Short mmCIF file of C-alpha atoms (C1' of nucleotides) in Angstrom, two decimals:
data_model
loop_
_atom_site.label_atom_id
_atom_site.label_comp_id
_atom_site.label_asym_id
_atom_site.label_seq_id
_atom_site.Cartn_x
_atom_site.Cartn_y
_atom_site.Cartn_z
CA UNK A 1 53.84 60.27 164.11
CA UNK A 2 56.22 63.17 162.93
CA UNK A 3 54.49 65.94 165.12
CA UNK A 4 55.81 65.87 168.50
CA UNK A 5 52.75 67.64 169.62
CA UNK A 6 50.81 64.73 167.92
CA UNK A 7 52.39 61.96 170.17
CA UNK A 8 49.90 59.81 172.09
CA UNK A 9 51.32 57.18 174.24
CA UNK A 10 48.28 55.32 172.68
CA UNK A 11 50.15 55.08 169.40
CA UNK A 12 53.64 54.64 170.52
CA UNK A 13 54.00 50.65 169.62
CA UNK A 14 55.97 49.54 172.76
CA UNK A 15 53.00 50.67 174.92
CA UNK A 16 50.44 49.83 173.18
CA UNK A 17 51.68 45.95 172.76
CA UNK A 18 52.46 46.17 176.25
CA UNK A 19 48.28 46.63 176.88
CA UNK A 20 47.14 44.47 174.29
CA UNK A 21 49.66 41.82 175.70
CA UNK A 22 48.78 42.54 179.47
CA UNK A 23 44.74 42.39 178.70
CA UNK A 24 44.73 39.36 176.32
CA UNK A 25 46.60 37.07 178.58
CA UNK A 26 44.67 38.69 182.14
CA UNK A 27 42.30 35.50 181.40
CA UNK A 28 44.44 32.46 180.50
CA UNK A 29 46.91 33.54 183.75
CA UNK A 30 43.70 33.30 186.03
CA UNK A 31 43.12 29.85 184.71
CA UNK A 32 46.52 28.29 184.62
CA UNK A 33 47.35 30.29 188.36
CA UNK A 34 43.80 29.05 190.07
CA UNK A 35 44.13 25.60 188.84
CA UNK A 36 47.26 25.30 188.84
CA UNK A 37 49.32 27.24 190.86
CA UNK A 38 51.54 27.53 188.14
CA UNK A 39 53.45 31.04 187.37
CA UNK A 40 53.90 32.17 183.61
CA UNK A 41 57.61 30.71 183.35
CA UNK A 42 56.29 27.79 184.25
CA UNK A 43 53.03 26.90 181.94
CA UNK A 44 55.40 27.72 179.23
CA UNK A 45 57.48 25.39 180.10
CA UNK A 46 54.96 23.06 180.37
CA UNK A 47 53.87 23.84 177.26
CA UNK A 48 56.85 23.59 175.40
CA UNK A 49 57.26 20.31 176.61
CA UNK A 50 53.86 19.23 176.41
CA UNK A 51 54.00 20.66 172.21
CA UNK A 52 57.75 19.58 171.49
CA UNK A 53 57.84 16.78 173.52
CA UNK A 54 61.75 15.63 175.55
CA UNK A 55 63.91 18.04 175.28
CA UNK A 56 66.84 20.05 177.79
CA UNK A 57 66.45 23.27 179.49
CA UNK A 58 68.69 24.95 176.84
CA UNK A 59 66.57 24.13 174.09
CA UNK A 60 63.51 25.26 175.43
CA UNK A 61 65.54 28.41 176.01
CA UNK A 62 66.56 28.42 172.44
CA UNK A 63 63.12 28.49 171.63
CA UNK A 64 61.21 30.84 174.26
CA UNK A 65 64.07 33.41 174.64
CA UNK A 66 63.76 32.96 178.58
CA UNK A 67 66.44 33.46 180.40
CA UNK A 68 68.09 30.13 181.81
CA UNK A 69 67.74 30.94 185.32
CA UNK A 70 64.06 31.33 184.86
CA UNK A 71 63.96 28.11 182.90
CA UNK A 72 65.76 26.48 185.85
CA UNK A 73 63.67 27.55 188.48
CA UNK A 74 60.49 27.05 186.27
CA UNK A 75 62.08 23.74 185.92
CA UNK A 76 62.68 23.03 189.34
CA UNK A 77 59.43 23.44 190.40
CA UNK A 78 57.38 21.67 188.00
CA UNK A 79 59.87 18.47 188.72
CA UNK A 80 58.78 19.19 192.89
CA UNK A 81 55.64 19.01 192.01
CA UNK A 82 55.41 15.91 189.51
CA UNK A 83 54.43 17.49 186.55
CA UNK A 84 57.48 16.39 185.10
CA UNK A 85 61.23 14.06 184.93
CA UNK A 86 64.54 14.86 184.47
CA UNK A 87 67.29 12.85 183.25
CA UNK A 88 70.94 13.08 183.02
CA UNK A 89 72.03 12.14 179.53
CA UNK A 90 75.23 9.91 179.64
CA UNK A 91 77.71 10.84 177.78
CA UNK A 92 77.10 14.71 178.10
CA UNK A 93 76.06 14.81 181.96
CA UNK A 94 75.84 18.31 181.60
CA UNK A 95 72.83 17.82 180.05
CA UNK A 96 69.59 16.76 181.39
CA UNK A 97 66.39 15.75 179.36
CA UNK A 98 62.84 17.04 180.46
CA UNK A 99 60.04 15.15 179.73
CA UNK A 100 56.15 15.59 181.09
CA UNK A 101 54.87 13.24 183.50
CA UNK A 102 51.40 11.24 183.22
CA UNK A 103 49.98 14.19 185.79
CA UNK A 104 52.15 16.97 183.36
CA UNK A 105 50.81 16.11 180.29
CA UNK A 106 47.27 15.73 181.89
CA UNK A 107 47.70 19.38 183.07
CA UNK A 108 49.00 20.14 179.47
CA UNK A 109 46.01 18.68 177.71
CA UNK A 110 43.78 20.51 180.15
CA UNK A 111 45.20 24.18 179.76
CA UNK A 112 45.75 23.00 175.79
CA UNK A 113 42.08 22.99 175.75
CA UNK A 114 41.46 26.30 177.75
CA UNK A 115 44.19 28.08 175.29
CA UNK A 116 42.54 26.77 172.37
CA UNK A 117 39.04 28.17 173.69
CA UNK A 118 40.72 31.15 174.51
CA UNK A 119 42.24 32.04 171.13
CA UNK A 120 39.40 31.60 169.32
CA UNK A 121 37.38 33.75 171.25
CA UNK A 122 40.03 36.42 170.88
CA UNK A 123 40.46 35.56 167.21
CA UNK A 124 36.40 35.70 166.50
CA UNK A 125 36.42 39.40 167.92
CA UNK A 126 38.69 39.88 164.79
CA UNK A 127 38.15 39.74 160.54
CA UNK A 128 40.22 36.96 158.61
CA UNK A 129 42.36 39.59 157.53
CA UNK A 130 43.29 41.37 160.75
CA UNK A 131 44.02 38.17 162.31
CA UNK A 132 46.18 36.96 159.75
CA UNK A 133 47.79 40.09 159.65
CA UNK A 134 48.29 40.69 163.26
CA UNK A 135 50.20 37.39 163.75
CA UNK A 136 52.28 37.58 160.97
CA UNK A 137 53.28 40.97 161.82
CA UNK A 138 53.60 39.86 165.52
CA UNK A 139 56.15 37.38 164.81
CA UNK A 140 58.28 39.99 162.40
CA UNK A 141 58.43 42.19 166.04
CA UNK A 142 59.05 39.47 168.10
CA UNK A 143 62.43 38.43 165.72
CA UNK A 144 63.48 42.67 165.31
CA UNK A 145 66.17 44.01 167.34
CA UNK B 1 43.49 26.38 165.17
CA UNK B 2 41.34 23.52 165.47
CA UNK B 3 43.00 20.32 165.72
CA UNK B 4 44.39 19.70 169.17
CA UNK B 5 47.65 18.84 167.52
CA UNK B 6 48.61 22.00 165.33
CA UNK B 7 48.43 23.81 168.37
CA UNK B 8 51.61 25.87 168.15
CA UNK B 9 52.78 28.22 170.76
CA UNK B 10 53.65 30.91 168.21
CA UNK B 11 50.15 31.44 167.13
CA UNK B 12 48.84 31.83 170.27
CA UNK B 13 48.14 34.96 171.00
CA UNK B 14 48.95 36.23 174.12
CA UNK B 15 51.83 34.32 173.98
CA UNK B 16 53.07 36.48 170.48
CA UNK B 17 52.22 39.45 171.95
CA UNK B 18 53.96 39.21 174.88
CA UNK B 19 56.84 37.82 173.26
CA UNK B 20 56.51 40.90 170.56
CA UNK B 21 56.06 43.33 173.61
CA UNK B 22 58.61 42.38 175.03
CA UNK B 23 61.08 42.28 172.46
CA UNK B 24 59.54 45.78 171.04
CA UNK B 25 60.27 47.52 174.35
CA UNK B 26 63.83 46.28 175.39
CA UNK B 27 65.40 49.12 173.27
CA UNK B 28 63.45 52.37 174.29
CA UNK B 29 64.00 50.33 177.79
CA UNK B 30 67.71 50.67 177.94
CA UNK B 31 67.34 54.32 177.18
CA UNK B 32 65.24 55.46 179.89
CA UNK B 33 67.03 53.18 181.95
CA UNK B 34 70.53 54.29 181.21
CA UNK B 35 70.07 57.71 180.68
CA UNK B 36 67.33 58.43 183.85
CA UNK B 37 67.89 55.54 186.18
CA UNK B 38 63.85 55.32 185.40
CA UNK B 39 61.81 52.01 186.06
CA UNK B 40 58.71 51.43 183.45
CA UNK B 41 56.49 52.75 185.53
CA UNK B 42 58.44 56.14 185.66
CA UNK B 43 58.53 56.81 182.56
CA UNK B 44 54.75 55.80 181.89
CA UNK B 45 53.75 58.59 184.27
CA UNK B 46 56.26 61.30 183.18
CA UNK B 47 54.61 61.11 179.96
CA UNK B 48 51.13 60.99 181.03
CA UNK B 49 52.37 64.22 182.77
CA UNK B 50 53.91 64.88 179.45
CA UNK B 51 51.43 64.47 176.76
CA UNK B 52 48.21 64.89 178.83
CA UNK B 53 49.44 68.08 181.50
CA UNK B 54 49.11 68.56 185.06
CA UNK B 55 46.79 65.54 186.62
CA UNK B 56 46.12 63.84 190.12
CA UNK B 57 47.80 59.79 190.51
CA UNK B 58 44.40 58.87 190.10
CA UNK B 59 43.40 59.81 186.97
CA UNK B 60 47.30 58.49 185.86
CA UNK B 61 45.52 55.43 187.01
CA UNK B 62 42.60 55.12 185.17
CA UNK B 63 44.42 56.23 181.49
CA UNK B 64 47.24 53.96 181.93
CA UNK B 65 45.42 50.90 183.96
CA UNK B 66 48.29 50.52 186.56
CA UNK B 67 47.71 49.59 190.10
CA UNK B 68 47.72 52.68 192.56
CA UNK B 69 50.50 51.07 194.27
CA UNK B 70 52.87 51.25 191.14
CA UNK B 71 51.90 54.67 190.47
CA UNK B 72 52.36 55.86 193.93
CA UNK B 73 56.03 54.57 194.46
CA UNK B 74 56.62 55.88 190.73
CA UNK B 75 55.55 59.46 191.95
CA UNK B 76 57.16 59.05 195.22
CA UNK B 77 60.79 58.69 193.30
CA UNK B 78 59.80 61.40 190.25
CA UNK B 79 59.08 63.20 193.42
CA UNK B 80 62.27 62.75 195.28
CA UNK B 81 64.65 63.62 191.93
CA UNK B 82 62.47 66.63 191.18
CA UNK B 83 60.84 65.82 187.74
CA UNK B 84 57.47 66.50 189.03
CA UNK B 85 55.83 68.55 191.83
CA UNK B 86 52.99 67.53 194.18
CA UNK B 87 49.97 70.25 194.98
CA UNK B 88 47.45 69.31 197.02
CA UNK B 89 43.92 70.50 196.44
CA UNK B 90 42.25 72.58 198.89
CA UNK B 91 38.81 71.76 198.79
CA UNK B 92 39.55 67.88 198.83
CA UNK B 93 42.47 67.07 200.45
CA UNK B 94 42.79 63.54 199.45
CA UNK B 95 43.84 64.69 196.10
CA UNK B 96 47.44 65.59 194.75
CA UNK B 97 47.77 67.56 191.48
CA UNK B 98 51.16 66.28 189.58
CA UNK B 99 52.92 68.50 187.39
CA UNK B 100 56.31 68.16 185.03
CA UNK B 101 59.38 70.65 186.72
CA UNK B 102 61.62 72.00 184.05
CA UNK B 103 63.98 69.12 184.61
CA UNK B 104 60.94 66.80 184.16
CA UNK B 105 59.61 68.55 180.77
CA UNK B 106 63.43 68.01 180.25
CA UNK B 107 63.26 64.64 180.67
CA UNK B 108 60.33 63.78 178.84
CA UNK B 109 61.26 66.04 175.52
CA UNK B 110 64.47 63.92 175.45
CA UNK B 111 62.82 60.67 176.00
CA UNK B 112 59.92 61.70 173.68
CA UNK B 113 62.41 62.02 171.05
CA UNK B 114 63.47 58.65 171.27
CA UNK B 115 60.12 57.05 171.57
CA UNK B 116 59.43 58.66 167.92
CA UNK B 117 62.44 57.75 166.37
CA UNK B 118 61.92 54.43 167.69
CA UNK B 119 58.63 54.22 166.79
CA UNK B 120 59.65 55.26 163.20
CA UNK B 121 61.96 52.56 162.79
CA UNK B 122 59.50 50.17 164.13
CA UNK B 123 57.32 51.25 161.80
CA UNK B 124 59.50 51.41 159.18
CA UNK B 125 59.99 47.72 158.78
CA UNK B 126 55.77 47.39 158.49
CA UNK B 127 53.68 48.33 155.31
CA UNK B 128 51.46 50.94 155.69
CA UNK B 129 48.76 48.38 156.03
CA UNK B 130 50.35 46.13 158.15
CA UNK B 131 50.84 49.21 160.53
CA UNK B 132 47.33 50.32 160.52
CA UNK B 133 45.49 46.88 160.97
CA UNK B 134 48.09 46.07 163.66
CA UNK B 135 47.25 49.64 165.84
CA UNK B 136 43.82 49.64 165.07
CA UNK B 137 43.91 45.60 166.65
CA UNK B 138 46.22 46.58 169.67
CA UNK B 139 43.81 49.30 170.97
CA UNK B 140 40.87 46.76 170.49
CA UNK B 141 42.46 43.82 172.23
CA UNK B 142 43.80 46.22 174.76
CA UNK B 143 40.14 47.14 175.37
CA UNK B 144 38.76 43.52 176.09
CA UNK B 145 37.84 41.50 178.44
"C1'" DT C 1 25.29 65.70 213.86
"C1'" DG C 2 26.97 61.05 214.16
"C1'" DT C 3 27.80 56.86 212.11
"C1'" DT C 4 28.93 54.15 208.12
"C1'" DA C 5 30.65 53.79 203.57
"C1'" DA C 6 33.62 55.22 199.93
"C1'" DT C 7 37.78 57.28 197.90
"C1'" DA C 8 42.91 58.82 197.22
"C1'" DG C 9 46.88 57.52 198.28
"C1'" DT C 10 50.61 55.09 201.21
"C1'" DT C 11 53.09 51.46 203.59
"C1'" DG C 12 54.48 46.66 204.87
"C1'" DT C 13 55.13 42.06 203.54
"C1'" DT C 14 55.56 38.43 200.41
"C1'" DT C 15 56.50 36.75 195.60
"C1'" DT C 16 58.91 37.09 191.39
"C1'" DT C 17 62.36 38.68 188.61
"C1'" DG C 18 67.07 40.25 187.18
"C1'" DT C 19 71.99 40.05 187.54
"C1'" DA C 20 76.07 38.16 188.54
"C1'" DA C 21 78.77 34.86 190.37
"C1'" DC C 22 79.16 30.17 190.89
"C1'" DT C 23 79.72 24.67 190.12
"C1'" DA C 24 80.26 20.79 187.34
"C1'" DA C 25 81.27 18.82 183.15
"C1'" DC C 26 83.19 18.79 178.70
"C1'" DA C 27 86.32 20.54 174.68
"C1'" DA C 28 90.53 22.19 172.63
"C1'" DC C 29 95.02 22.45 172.24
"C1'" DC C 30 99.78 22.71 173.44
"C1'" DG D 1 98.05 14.77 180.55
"C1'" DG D 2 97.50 19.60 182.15
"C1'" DT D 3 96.00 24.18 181.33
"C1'" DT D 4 92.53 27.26 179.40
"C1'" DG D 5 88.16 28.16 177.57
"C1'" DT D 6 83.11 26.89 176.98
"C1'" DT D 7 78.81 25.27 178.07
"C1'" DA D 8 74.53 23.65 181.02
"C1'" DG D 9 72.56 24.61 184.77
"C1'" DT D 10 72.18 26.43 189.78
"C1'" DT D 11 72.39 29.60 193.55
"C1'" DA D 12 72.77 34.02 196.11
"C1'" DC D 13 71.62 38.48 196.46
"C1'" DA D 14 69.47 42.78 194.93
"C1'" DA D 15 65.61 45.02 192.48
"C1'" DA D 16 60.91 45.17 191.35
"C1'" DA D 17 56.10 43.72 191.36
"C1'" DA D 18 51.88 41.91 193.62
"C1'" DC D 19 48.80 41.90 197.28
"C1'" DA D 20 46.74 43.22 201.38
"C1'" DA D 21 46.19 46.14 205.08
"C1'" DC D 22 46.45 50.71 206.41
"C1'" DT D 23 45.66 56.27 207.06
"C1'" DA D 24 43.40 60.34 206.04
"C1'" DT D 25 39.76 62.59 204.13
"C1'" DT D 26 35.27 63.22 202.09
"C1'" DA D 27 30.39 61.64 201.03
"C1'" DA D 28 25.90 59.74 202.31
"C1'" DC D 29 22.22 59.63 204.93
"C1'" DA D 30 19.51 58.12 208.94
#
DNA sequence: TGTTAATAGTTGTTTTTGTAACTAACAACC
DNA sequence: GGTTGTTAGTTACAAAAACAACTATTAACA
């Protein structure tokens, strides 16, 4: 892409993540929203929880790059609706740790499965090599500036 | 990704590409942002207006897949600051012909300028191969189901 | 022709998100 | 110990997106 008269928003890399991101996940979001209820914020939470087991709201924002008021309100509703506890650690009481419920972790293990399923049916449309490829360059573009 | 318990959030797909999307876009973001007070959607149709030439908001929607609603509140304000005109056709009167004013070719020159240079750097920190697997995989996924 | 269906685009209302300002608790340091 | 700065998390308000219902116009066809 030196041309300018070459451009095609097809190729510019922003945009075309932005589809390839938007399509892949069209699926999983019906699942997770019908069953569920739940709102992208908050299966990742779940998730992260469910993967990483007790941990605080800032960690999980360590890890996800959400931003905390998302986290809190993703929070906050999962506790409402039982999917998970919270508990004020003692000396810090700052601090609270998050930890799945009985009911979370069974909604965990059930959207596990359906993410698993889903994966592989995206990653079988793909050679060994792309797929390797794609995620590995994936995660470089997720880290860049 | 077999085993139940290796599942790891950062291989799963749309998860990585929405967290790469994300990340790849915040940049070129800020520009048209800053610099045109534009919202995604505004600058996705100034350069289908751009790149492709004078078109109705439908045929914006079936290139770019966004809902008619975003598109029509995205024309509505390119409308308003006078970066694209509105003609409607005579023999069907449903439809409206967009086209780029000056100021709007303006626009788009500068902002297509960016988008390569950004796209270059982007690039840039890819192999060759790594670039063409990962393009040639985008505009598959983007085409699924 | 008159009635029904389809299409292009808009508007209204509700959800979600983004941003900034806030509270509560702890830390640092004089 | 009292001030100042930080940190974890929440809340309030503004901006944007999603969804559904709507208008205006054309097409289909009995």
């Amino acid at each position: 892409m030196t041309e300018k008269d070459d451009f095609d928003l097809q190729n510019f890399l922003p945009y075309l993540l932005n589809q390839a991101a938007e399509e892949s996940s069209l699926a999983f979001q019906q699942v997770y929203k019908d069953r569920y209820g739940m709102l992208r914020t908050e299966w990742r939470v779940l998730f992260h929880l469910g993967i990483y087991g007790r941990m605080t709201a800032k960690e999980i924002g360590t890890r996800s790059k959400m931003h905390k008021t998302k986290i809190s309100r993703a929070v906050a509703r999962l506790g409402e609706r039982r999917f998970l506890t919270r508990q004020q650690d003692i000396k810090d009481r700052r601090l609270e740790y998050l930890e799945l419920t009985h009911l979370g972790r069974t909604a965990y293990h059930d959207l596990l499965t359906v993410a698993q399923t889903y994966d592989n049916r995206l990653s079988a449309s793909l050679s060994p090599d792309e797929n390797k490829v794609l995620r590995q360059v994936l995660r470089k573009l997720a880290k860049m500036g």
